[in-house]
Short mmCIF file of C-alpha atoms in Angstrom, two decimals:
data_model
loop_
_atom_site.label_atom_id
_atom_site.label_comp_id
_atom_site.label_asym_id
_atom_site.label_seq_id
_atom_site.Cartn_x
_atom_site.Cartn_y
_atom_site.Cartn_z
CA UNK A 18 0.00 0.00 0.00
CA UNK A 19 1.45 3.28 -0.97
CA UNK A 20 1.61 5.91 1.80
CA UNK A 21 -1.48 8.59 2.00
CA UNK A 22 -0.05 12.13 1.90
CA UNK A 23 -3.53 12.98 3.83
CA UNK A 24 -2.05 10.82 6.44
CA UNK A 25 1.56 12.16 6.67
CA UNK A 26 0.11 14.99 7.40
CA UNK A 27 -2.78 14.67 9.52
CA UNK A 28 -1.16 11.80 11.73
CA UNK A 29 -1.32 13.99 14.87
CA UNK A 30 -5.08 14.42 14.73
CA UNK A 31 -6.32 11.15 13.80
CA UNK A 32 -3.92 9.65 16.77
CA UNK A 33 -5.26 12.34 18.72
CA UNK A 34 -8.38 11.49 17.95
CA UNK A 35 -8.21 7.51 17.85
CA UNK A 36 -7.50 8.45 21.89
CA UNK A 37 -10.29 10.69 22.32
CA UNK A 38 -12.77 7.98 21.12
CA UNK A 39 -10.66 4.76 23.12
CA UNK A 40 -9.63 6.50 26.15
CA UNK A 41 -5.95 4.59 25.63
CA UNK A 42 -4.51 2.51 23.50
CA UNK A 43 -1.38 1.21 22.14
CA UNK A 44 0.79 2.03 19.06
CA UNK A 45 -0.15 -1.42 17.23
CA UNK A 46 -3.68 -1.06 18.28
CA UNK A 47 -3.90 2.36 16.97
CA UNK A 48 -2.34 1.39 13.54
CA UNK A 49 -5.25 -1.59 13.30
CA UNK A 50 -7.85 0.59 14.03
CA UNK A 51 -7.28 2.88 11.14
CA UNK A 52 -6.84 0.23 9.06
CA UNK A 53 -10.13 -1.22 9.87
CA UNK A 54 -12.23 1.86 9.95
CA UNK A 55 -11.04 2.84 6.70
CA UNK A 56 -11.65 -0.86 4.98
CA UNK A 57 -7.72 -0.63 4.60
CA UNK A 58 -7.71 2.45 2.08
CA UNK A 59 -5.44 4.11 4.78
CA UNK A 60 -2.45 2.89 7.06
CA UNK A 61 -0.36 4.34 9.85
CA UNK A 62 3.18 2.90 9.80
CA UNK A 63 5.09 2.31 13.10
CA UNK A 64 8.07 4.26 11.52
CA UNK A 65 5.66 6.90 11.25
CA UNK A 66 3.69 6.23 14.30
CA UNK A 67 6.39 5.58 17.21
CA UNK A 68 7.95 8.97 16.44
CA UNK A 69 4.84 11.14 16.54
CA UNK A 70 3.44 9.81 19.71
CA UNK A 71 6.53 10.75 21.34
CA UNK A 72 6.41 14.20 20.03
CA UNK A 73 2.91 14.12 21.66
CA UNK A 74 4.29 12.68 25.25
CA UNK A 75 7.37 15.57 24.74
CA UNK A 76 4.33 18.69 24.03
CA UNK A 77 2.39 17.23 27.08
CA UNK A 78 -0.63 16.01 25.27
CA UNK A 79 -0.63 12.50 26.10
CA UNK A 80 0.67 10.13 28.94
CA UNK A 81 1.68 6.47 28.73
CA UNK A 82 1.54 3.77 31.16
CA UNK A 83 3.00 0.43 30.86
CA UNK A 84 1.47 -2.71 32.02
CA UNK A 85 2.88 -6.30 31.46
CA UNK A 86 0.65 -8.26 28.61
CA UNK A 87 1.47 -12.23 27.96
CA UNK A 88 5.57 -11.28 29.43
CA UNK A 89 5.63 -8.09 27.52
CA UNK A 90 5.94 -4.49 28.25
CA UNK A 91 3.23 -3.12 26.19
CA UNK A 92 2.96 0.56 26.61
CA UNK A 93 -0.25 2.25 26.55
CA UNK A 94 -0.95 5.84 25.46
CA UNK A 95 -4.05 8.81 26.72
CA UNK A 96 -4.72 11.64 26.25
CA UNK A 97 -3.90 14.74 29.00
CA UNK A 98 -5.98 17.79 29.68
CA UNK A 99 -4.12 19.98 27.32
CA UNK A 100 -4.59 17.00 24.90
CA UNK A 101 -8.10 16.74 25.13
CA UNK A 102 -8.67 20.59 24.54
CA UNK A 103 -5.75 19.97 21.20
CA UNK A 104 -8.03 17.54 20.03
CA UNK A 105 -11.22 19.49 19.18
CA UNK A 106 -8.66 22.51 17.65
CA UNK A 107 -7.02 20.03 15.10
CA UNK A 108 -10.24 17.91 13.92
CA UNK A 109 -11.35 21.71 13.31
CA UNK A 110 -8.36 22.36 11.72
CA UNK A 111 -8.22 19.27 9.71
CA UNK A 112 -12.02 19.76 8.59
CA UNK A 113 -11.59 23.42 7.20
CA UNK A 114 -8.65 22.26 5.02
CA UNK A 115 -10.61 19.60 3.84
CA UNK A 116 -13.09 21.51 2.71
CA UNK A 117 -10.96 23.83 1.05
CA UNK A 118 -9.32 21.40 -0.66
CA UNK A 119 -12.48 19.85 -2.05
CA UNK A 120 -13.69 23.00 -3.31
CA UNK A 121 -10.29 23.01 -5.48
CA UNK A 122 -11.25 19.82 -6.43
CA UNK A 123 -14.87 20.23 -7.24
CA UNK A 124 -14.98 23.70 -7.86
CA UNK A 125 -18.62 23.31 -9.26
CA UNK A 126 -19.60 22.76 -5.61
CA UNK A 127 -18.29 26.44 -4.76
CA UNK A 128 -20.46 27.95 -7.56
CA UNK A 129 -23.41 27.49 -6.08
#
């Protein structure tokens, strides 16, 4: 599967977001989720995913705990206050530049 550009660069707010809707979860549970709520059009790579989620932990917008699954550490990420107030700024981000970007797509739709 060829990586989404949509994806690259809206990875903070659907990981943000995955959160907001599971309370926590962990990296390879977040990159299965997307897969299956987009009927696999979209992916999340760890090499992609590992280093944005600890941006998030270093800007204070989510935690982690670890807890010991089958004799593995399997680490386990939420979101904070500040992350939960993020959240609702970057979906509203994310859904004005969609829009834009569909009315350069379909500019019909803009013309009324």
């Amino acid at each position: 599967m060829e990586p989404n550009p949509v994806v690259k660069g809206s990875l903070t707010t659907i990981i943000l977001k995955l959160l907001e809707d599971n309370g926590r979860m962990y990296g390879y549970e977040m990159t299965k989720a997307v897969r299956e709520s987009t009927a696999n059009k979209m992916s999340i790579t760890e090499a992609a995913l590992y280093p944005a989620l600890h941006k998030l932990v270093e800007d204070g917008l989510l935690t982690t705990t670890s807890e010991k699954v089958d004799g593995r550490i399997r680490k386990y990420y939420a979101l904070t206050k500040q992350g939960k107030k993020e959240t609702q700024s970057k979906i509203q981000a994310l859904k004005e530049a969609l829009e834009s970007v569909q009315l350069i797509l379909n500019p019909k739709l803009s013309n009324g």
